PDB file of C-alpha atoms in Angstrom:
ATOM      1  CA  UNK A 566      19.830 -32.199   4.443  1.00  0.00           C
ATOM      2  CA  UNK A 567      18.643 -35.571   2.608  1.00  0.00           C
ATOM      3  CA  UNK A 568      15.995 -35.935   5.495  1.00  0.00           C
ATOM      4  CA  UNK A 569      14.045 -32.721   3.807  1.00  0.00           C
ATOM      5  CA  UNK A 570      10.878 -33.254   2.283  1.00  0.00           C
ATOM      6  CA  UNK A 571       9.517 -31.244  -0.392  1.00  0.00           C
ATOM      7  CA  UNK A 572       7.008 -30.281   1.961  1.00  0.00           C
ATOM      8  CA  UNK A 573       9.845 -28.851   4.171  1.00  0.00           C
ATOM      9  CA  UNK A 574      11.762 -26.958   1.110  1.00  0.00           C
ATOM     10  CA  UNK A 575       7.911 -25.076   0.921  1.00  0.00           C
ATOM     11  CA  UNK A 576       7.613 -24.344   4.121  1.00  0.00           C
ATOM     12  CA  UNK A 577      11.187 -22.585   4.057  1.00  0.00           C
ATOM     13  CA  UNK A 578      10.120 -20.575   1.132  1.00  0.00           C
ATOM     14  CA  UNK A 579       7.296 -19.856   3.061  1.00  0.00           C
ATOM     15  CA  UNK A 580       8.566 -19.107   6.168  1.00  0.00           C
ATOM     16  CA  UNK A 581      10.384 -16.214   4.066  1.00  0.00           C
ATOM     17  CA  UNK A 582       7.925 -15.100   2.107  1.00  0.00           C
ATOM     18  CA  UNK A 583       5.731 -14.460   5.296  1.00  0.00           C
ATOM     19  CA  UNK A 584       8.883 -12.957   7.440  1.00  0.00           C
ATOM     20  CA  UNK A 585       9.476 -10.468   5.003  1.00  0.00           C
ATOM     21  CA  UNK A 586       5.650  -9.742   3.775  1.00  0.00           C
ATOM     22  CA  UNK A 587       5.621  -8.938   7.751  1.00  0.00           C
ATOM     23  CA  UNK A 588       8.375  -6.787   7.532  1.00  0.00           C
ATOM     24  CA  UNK A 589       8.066  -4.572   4.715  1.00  0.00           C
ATOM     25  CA  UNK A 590       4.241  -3.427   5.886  1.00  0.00           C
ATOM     26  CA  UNK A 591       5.232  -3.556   9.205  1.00  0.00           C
ATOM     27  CA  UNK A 592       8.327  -1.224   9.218  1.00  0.00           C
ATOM     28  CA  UNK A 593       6.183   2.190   8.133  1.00  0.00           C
ATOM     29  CA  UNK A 594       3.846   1.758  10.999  1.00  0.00           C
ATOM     30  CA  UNK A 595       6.999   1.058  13.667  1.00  0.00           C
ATOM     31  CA  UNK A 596       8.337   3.870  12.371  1.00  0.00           C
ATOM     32  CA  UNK A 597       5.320   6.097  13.256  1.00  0.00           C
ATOM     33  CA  UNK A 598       4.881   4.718  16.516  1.00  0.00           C
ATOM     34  CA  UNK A 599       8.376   4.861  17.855  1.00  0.00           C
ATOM     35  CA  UNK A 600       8.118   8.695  16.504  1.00  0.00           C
ATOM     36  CA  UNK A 601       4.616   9.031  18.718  1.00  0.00           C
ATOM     37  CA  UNK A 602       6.617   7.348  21.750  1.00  0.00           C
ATOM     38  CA  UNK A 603       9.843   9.502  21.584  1.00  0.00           C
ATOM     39  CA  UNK A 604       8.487  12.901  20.433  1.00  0.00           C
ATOM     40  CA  UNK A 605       4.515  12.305  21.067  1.00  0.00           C
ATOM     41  CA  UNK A 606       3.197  14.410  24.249  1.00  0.00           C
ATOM     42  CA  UNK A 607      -0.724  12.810  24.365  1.00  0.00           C
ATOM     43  CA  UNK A 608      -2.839  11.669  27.349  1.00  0.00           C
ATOM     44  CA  UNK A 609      -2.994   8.528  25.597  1.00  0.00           C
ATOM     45  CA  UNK A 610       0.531   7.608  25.423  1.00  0.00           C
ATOM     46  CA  UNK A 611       0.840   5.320  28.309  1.00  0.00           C
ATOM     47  CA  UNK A 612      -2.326   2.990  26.260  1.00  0.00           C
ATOM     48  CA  UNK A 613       0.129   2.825  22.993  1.00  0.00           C
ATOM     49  CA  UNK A 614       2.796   1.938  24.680  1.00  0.00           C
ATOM     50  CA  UNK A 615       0.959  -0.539  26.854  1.00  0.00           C
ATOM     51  CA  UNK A 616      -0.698  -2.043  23.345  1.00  0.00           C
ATOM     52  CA  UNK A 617       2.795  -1.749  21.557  1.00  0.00           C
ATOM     53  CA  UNK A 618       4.077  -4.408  24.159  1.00  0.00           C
ATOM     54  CA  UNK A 619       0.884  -6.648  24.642  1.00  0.00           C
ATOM     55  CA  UNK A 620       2.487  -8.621  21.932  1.00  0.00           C
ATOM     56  CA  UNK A 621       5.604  -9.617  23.878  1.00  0.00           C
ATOM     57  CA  UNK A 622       3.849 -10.305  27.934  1.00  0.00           C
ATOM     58  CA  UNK A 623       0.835 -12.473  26.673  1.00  0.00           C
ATOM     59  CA  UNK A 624       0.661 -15.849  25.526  1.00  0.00           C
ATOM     60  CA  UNK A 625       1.797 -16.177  21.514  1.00  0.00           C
ATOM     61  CA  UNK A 626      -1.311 -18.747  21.239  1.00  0.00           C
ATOM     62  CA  UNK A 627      -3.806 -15.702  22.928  1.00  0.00           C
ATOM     63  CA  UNK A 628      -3.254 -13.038  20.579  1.00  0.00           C
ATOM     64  CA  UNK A 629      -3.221 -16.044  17.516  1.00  0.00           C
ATOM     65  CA  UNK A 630      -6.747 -16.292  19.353  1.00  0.00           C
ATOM     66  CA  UNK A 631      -7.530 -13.153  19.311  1.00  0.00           C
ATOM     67  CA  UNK A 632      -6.757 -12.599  16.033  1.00  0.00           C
ATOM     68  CA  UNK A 633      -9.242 -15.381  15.258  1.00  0.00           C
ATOM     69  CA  UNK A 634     -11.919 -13.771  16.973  1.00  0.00           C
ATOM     70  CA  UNK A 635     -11.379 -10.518  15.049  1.00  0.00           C
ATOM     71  CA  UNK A 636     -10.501 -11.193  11.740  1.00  0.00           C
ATOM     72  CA  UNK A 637     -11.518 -14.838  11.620  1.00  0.00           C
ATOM     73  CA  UNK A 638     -14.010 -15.791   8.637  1.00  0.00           C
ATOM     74  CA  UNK A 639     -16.864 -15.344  11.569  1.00  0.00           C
ATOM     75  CA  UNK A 640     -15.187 -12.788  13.478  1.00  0.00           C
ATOM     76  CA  UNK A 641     -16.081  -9.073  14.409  1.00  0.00           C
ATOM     77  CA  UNK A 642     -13.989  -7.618  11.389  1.00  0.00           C
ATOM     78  CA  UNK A 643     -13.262 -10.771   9.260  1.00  0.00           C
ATOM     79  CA  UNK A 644     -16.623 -11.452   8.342  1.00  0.00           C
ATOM     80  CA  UNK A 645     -17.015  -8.087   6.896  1.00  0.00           C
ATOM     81  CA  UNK A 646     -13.720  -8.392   4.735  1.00  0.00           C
ATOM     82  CA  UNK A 647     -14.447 -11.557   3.225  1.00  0.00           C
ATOM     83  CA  UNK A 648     -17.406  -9.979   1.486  1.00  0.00           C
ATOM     84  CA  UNK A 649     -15.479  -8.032  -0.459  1.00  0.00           C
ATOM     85  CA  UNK A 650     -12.056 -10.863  -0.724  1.00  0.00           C
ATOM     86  CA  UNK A 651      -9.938  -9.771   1.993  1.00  0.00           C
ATOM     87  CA  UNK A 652      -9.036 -13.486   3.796  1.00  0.00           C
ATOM     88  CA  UNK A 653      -6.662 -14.252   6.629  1.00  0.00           C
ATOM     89  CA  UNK A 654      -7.695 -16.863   8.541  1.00  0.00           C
ATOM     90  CA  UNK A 655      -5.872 -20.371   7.077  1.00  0.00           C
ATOM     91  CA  UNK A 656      -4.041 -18.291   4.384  1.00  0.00           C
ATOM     92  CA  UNK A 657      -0.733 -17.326   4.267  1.00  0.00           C
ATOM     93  CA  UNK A 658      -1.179 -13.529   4.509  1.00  0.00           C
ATOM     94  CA  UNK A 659      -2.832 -14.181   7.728  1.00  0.00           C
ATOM     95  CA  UNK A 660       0.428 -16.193   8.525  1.00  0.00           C
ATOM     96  CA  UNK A 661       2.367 -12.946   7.893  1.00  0.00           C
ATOM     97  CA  UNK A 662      -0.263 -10.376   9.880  1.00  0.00           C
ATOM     98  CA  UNK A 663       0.381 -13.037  12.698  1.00  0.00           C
ATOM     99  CA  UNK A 664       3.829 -12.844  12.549  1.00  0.00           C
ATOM    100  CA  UNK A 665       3.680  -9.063  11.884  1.00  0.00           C
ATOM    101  CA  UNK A 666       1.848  -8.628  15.148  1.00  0.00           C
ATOM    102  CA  UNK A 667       4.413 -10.405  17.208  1.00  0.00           C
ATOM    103  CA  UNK A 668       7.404  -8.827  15.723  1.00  0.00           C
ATOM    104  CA  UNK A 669       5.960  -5.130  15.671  1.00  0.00           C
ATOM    105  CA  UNK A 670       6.766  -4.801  19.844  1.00  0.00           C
ATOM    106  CA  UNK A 671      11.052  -5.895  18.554  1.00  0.00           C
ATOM    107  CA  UNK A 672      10.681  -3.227  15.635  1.00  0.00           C
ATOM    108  CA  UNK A 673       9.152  -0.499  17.667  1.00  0.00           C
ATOM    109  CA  UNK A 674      11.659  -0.723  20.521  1.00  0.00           C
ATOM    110  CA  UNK A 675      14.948  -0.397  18.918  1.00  0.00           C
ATOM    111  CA  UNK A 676      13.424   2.764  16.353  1.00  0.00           C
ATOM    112  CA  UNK A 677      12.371   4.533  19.246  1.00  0.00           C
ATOM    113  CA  UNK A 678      15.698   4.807  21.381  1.00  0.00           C
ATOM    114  CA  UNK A 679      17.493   5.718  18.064  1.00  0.00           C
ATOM    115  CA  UNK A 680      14.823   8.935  17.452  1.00  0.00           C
ATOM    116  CA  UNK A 681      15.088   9.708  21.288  1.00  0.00           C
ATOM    117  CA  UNK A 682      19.137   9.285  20.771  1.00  0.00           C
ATOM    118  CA  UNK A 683      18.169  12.446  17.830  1.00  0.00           C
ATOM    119  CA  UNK A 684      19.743  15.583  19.125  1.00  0.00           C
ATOM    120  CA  UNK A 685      16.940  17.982  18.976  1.00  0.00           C
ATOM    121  CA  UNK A 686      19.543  20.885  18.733  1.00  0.00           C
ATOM    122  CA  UNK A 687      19.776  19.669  15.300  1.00  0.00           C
ATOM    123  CA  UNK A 688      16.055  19.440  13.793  1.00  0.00           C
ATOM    124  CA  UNK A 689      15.748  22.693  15.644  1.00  0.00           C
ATOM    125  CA  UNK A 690      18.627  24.122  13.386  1.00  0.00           C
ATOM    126  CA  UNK A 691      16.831  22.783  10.045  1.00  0.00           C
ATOM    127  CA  UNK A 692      13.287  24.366  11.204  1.00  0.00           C
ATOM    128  CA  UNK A 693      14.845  27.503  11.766  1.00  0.00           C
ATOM    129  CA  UNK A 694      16.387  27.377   7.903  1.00  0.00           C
ATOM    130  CA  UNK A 695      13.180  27.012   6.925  1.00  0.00           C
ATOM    131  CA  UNK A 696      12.415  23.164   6.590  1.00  0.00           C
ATOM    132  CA  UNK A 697       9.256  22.323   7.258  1.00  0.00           C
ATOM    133  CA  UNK A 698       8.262  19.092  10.076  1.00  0.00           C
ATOM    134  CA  UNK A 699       7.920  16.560   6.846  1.00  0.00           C
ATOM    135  CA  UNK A 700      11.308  17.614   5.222  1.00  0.00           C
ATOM    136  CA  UNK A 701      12.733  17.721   8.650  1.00  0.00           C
ATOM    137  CA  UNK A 702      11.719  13.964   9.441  1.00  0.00           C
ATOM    138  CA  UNK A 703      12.888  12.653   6.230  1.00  0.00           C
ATOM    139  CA  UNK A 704      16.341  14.671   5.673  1.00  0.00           C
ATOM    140  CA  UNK A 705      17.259  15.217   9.020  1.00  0.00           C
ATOM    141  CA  UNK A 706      15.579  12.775  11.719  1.00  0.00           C
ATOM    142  CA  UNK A 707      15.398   9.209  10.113  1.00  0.00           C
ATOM    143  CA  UNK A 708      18.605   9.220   8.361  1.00  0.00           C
ATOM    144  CA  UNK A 709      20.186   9.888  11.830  1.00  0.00           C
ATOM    145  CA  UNK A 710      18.169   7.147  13.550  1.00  0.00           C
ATOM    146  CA  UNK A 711      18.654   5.270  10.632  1.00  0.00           C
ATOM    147  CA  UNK A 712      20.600   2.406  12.475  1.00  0.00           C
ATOM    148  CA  UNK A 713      17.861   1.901  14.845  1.00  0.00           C
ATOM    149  CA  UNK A 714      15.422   1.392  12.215  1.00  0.00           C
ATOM    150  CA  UNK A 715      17.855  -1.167  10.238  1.00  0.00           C
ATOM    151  CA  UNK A 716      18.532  -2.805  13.612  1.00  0.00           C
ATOM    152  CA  UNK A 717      14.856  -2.910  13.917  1.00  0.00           C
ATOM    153  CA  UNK A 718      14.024  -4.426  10.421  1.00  0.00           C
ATOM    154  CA  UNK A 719      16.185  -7.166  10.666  1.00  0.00           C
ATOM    155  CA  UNK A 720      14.885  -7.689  14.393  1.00  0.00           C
ATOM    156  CA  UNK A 721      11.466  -8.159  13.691  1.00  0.00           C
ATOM    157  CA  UNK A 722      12.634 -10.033   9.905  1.00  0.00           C
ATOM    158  CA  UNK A 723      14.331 -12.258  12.564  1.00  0.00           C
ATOM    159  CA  UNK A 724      11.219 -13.101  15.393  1.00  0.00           C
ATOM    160  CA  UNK A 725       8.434 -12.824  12.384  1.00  0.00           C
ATOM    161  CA  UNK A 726      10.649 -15.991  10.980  1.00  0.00           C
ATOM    162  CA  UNK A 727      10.902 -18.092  13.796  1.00  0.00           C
ATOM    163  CA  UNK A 728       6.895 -17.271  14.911  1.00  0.00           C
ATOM    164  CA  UNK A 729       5.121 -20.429  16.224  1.00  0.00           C
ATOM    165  CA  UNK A 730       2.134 -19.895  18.843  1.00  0.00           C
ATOM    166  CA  UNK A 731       0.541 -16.946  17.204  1.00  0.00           C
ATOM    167  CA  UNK A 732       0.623 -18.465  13.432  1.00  0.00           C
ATOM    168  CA  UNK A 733      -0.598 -21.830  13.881  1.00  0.00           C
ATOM    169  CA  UNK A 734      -3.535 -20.420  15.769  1.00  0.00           C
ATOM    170  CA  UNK A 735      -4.764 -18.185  13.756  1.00  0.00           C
ATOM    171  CA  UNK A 736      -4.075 -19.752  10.379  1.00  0.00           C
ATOM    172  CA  UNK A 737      -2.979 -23.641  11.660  1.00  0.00           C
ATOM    173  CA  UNK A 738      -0.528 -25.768   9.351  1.00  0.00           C
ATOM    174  CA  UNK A 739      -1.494 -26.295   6.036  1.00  0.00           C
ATOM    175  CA  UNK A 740       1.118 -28.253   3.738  1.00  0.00           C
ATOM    176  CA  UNK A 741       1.612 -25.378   0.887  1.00  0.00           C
ATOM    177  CA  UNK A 742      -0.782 -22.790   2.259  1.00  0.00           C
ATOM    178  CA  UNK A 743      -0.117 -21.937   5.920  1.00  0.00           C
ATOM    179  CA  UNK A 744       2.979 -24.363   7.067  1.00  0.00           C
ATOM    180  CA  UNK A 745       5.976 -22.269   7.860  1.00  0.00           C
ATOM    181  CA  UNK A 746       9.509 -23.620   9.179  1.00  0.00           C
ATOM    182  CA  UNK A 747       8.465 -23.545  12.503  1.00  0.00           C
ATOM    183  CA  UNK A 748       5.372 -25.757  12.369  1.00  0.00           C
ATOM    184  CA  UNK A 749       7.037 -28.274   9.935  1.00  0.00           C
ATOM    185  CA  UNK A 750       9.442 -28.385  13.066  1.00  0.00           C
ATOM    186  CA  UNK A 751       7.038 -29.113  15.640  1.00  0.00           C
ATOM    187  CA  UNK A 752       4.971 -31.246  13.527  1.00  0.00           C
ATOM    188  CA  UNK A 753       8.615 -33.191  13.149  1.00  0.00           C
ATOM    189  CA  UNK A 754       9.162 -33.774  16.961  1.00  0.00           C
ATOM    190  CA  UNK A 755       5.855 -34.915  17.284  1.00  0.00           C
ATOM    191  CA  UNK A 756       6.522 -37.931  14.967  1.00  0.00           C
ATOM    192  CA  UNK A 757       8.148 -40.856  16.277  1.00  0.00           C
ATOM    193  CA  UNK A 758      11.337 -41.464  13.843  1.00  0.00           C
ATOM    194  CA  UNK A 759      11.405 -37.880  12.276  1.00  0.00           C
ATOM    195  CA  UNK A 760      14.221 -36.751  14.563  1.00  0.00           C
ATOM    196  CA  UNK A 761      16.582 -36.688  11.996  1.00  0.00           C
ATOM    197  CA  UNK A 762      14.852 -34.624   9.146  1.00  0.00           C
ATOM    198  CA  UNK A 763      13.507 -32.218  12.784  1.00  0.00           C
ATOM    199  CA  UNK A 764      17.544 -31.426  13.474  1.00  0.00           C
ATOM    200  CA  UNK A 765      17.711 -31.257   9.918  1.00  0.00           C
ATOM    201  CA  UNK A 766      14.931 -28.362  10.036  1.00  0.00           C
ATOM    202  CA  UNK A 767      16.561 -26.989  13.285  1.00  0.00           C
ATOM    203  CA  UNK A 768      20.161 -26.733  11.038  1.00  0.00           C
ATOM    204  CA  UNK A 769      17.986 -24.693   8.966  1.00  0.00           C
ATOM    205  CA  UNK A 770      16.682 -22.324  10.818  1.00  0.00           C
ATOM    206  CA  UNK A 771      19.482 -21.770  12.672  1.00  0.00           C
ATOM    207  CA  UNK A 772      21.782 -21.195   9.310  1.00  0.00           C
ATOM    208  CA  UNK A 773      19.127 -18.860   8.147  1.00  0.00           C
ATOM    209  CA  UNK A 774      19.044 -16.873  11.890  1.00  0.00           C
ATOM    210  CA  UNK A 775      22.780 -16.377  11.732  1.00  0.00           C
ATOM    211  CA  UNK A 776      22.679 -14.970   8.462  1.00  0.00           C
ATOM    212  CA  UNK A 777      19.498 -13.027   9.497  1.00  0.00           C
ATOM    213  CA  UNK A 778      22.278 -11.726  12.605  1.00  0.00           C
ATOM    214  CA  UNK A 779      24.947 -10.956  10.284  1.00  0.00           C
ATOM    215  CA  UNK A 780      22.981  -8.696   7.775  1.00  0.00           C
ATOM    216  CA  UNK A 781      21.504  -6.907  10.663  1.00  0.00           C
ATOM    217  CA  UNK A 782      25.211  -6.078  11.561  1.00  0.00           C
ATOM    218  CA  UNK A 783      26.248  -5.450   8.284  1.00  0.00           C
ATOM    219  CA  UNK A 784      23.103  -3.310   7.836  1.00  0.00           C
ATOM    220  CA  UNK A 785      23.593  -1.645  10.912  1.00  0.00           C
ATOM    221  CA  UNK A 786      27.000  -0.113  10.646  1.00  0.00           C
ATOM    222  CA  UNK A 787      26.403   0.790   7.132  1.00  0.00           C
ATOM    223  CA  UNK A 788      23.664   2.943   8.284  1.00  0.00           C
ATOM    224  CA  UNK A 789      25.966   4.334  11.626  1.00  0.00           C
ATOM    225  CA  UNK A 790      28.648   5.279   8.473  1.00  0.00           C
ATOM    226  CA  UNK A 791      25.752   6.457   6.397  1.00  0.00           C
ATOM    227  CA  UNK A 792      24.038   8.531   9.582  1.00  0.00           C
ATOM    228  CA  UNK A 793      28.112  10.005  10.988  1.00  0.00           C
ATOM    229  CA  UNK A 794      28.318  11.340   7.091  1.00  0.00           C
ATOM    230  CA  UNK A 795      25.096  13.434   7.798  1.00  0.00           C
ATOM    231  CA  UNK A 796      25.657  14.592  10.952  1.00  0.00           C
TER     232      UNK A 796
END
């Protein structure tokens, strides 16, 4: 690991930072839209689930453009937010919408086939003792889907780390602002000589994916143990 830069060691921290910024505000929503998929009976349902997986059929640099165009500091909505401070093009926390955005479709899907796996026998049971549909979805629903939700966490922790096309679009490469693991990596292979600290990087990332593989394991039959114990 003596081919690391400094620069490198940053964009690690970085890299983390933004995969699990992405996460955390990203988990709630997944959460509400796998519920609207499995349970949901709207006219509209087909258009979320056709704007859930946008992410994952088009091009990682098109929605980093599209981002751009929406909440870049000229764009539709990101003019209007940097008049009162709210930035994300070319800063991190655009970095981590970016990756957000692409990991969301990985989140959604796994959540969603855990609430339809749900016996409805069973919420049916606690509405008829009296629980009403909030109690019901926090007591009864998501701790039995709750290894579809870990599984997704640690999913979209996993893609939101390793995002390229969409990130350095929307908020490009910055040393200490905006350069993440994956960009120091390109930006390596692109320099003749640097293949050493690139495999260096690529070590990296791939040490941090396994471990990202093994806690999503771990996490995930903890919560199947946690989840039998309710049922």
């Amino acid at each position: 690991m003596s081919h690391l830069t400094p620069d490198d060691l940053q964009a690690l921290a970085l890299s983390l930072k933004v995969a699990l910024t992405a996460t955390l505000f990203g988990l709630p929503l997944a959460v509400l839209v796998a519920l609207a998929q499995a349970r949901g009976r709207f006219a509209a349902r087909v258009v979320l689930d056709a704007l859930v997986t946008l992410p994952l059929v088009l091009p990682p640099v098109a929605t980093g453009f599209f981002l751009l165009l929406l909440l870049g500091r000229r764009g539709v909505v990101g003019a209007w937010l940097e008049k009162i401070g709210i930035v994300f093009a070319f800063d991190w926390t655009g970095a981590a919408l970016a990756a957000g955005v692409m990991a969301f479709p990985l989140m959604v899907r796994p959540i969603r086939q855990a609430l339809e796996a749900v016996d409805r026998e069973v919420d049916e049971v606690a509405r008829t003792l009296g629980a009403g549909p909030v109690t019901r979805f926090f007591r009864v629903t998501l701790p039995l889907a709750a290894p579809g939700v870990a599984g997704g966490a640690i999913l979209g922790f996993a893609k939101a780390l390793g995002e390229f096309g969409a990130t350095i679009t929307f908020v490009a490469a910055i040393p200490g602002e905006t350069l993440t693991m994956p960009s120091a990596i390109y930006g390596a292979t692109q320099s003749p000589g640097d293949e050493p600290r690139a495999l260096a990087l690529c070590l990296v990332a791939a040490a941090v994916a396994i471990l990202a593989v093994l806690a999503s394991d771990a996490v995930g039959r903890w919560a199947a143990r946690t989840a039998q114990g309710r049922a």
